[in-house]
CSV table of C-alpha atoms in Angstrom, one decimal:
chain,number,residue,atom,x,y,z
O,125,UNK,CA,0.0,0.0,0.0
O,126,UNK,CA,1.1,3.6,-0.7
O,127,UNK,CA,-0.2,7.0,-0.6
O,128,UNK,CA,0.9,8.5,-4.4
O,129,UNK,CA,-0.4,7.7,-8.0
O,130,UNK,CA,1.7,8.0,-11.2
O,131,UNK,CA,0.2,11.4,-11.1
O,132,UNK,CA,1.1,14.1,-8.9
O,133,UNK,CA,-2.1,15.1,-6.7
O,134,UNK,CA,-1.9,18.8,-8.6
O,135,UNK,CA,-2.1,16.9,-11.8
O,136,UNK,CA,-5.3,15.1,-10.7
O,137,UNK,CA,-6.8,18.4,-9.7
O,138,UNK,CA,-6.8,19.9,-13.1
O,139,UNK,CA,-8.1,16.8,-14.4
O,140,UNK,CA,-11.2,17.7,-12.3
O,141,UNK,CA,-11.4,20.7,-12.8
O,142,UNK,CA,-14.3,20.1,-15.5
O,143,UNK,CA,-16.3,17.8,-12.8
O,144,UNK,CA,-19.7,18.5,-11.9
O,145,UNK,CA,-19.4,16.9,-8.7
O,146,UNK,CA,-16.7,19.2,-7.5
O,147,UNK,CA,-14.8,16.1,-6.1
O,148,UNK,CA,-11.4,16.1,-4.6
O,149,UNK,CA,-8.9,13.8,-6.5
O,150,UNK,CA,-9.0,11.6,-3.4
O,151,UNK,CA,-12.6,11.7,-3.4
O,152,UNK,CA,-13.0,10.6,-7.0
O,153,UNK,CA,-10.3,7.9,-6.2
O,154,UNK,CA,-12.1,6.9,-3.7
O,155,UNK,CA,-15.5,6.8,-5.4
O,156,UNK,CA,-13.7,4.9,-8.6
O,157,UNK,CA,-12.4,2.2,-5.8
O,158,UNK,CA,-15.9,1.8,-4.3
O,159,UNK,CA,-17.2,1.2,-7.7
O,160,UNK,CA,-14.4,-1.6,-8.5
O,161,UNK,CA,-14.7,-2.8,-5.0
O,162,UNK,CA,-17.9,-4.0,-5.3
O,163,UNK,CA,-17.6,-5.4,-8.4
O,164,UNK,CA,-19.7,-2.7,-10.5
O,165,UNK,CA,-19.7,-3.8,-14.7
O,166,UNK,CA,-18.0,-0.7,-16.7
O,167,UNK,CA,-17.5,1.2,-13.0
O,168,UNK,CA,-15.6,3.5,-15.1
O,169,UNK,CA,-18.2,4.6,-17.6
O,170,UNK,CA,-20.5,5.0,-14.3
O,171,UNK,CA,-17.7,6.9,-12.5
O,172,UNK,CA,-17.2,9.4,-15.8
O,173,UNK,CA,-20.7,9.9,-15.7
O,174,UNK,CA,-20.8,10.6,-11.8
O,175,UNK,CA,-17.9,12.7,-12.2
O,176,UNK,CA,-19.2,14.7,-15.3
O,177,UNK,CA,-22.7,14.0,-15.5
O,178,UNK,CA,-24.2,18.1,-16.1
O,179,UNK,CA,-27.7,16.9,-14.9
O,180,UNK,CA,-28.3,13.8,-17.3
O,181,UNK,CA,-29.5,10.6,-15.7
O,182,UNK,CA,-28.0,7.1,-15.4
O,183,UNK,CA,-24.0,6.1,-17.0
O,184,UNK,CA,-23.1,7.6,-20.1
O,185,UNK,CA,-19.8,7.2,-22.1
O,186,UNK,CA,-17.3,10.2,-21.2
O,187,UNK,CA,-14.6,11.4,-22.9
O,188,UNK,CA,-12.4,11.5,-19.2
O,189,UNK,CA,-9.1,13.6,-19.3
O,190,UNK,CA,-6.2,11.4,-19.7
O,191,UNK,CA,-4.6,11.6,-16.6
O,192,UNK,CA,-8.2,10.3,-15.3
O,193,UNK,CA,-8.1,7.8,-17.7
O,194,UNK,CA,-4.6,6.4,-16.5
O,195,UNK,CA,-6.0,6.4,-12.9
O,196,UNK,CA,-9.0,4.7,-14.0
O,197,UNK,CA,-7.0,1.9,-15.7
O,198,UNK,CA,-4.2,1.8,-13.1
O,199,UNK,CA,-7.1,1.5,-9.9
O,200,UNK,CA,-8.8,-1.6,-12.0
O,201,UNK,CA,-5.2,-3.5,-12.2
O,202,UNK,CA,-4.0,-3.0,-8.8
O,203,UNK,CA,-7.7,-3.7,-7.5
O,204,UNK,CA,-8.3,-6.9,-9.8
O,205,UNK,CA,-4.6,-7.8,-9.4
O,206,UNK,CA,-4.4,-10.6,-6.8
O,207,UNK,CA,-2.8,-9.0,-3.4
O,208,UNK,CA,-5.0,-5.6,-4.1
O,209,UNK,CA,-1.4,-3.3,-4.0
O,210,UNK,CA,-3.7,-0.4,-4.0
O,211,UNK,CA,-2.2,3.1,-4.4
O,212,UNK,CA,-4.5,5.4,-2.4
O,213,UNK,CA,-4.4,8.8,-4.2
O,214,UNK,CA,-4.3,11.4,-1.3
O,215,UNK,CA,-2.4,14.8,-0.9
O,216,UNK,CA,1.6,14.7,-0.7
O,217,UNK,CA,2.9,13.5,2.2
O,218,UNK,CA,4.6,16.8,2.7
O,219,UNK,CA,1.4,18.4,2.4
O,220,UNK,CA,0.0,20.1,5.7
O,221,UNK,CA,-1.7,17.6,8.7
O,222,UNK,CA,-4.7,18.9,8.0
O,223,UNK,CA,-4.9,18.6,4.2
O,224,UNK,CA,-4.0,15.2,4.2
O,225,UNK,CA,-6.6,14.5,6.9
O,226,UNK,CA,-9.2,15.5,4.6
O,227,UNK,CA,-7.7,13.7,1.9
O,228,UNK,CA,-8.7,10.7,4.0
O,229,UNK,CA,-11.5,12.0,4.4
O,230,UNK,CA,-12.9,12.7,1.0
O,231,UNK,CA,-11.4,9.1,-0.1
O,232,UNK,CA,-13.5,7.3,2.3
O,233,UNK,CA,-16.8,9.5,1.4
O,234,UNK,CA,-16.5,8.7,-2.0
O,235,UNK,CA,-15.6,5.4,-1.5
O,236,UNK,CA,-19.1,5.2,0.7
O,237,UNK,CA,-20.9,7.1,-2.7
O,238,UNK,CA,-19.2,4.1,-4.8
O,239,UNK,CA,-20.4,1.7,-2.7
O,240,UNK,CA,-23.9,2.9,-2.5
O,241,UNK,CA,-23.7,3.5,-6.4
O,242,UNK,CA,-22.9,-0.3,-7.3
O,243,UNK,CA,-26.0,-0.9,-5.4
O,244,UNK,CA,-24.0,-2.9,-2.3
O,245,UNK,CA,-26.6,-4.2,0.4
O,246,UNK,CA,-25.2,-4.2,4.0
O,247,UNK,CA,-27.3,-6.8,4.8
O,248,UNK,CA,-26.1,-9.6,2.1
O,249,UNK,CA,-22.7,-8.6,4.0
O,250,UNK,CA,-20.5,-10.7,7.0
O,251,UNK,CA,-20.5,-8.8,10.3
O,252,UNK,CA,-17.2,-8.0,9.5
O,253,UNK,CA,-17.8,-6.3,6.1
O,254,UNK,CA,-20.8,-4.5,7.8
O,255,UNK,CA,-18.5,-3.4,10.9
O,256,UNK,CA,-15.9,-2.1,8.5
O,257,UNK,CA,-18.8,-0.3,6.2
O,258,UNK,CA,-19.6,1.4,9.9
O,259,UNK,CA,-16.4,2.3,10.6
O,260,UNK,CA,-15.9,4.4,7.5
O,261,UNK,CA,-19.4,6.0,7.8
O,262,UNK,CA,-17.6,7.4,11.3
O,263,UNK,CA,-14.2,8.6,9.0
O,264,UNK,CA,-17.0,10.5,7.6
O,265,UNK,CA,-17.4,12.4,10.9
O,266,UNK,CA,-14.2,13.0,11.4
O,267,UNK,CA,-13.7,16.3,13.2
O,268,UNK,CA,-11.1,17.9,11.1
O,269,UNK,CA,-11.3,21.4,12.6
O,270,UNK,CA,-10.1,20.1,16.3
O,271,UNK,CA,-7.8,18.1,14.5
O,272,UNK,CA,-4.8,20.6,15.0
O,273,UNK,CA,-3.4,21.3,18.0
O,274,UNK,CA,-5.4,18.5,19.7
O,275,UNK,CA,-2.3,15.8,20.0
O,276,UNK,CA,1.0,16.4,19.4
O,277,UNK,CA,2.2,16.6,16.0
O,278,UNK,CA,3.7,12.9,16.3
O,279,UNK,CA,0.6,11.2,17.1
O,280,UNK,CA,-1.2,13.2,14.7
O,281,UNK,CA,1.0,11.8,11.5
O,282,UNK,CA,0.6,8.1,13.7
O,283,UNK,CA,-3.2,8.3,13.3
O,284,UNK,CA,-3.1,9.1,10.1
O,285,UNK,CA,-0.7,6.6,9.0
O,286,UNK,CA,-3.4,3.9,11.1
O,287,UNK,CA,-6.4,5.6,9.2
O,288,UNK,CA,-4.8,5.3,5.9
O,289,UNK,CA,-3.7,2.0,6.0
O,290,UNK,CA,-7.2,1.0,7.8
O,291,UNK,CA,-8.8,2.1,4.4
O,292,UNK,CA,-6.4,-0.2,2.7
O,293,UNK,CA,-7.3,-2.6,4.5
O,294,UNK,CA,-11.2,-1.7,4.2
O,295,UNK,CA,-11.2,-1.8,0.6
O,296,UNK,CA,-9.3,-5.3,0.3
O,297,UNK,CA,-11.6,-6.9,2.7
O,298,UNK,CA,-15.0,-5.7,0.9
O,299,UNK,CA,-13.6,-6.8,-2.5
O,300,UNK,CA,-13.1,-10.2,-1.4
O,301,UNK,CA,-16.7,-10.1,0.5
O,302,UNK,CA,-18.2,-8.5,-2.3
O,303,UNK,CA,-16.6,-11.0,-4.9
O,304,UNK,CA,-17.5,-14.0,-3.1
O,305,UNK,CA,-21.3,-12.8,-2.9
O,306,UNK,CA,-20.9,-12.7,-7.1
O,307,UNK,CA,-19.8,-16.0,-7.2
């Protein structure tokens, strides 16, 4: 598991800048995972359209930008490869506390939006999957305004190491649930 993509975070920024859904880069990430995750047919087509939809209903084809494109195709392989080496996409690590918190944060909301997209019951889940499907609903709530000055800056980056590697380890375990309930 790491924290960078092939693109530099800026790089994904402007290839959002056209999105409709005003998404972060981790957010859309996060979102594109959810879709894969859960085993969603053409989850890219339905991610393009999420991402750039301009108020028409249901998947449509989208011309994405290329460096959306890569990510798109790069999320698919390390997520259908088999030990799921998957690259979060989050701000810099030498990007402030506080901006990479809400990258966590927008990466686990829109990997809740993919989720809930591809249609993914909580109840057709194990206790675990639906424990770990609670536990990101609470990354959701995460006060990120207390979250400087509340700890020293050393437990801080500790946290957020757990927390990322917790949504690494939240996305693994609901593809393999989520594959095993498609056969």
């Amino acid at each position: 598991m790491s924290a960078t993509s092939d693109y530099a975070y800026s790089e994904l920024v402007q290839g959002l800048e056209e999105s409709t859904l005003n998404a972060s880069p981790a957010e859309a990430h996060g979102l594109l995972c959810g879709l894969l995750c859960a085993g969603t047919p053409e989850a890219e087509v339905l991610w393009g359209s999420e991402l750039f939809a301009q108020g028409e209903k249901g998947p449509r084809p989208v011309d994405l930008p290329p460096q959306l494109r890569t990510l798109a195709a790069l999320a698919r392989t390390e997520i259908e490869g088999e030990d799921l080496a998957l690259t979060l996409v989050l701000p810099e690590e030498d990007s402030p506390l506080r901006e990479r918190a809400e990258g966590l944060y927008d990466w686990a909301r829109g990997f809740i939006l993919g989720l809930g997209l591809a249609g993914l019951k909580a109840e057709e889940l194990s206790d675990q999957a639906r424990e770990i499907l609670g536990d990101l609903m609470e990354i959701t709530r995460m006060d990120l305004e207390g979250l400087e000055g509340s700890v020293d800056g050393n437990e801080e980056e500790s946290a957020l190491m757990e927390l990322q590697e917790f949504l690494w380890v939240a996305a693994r375990l609901l593809h393999e649930e989520t594959g095993r309930a498609r056969g």
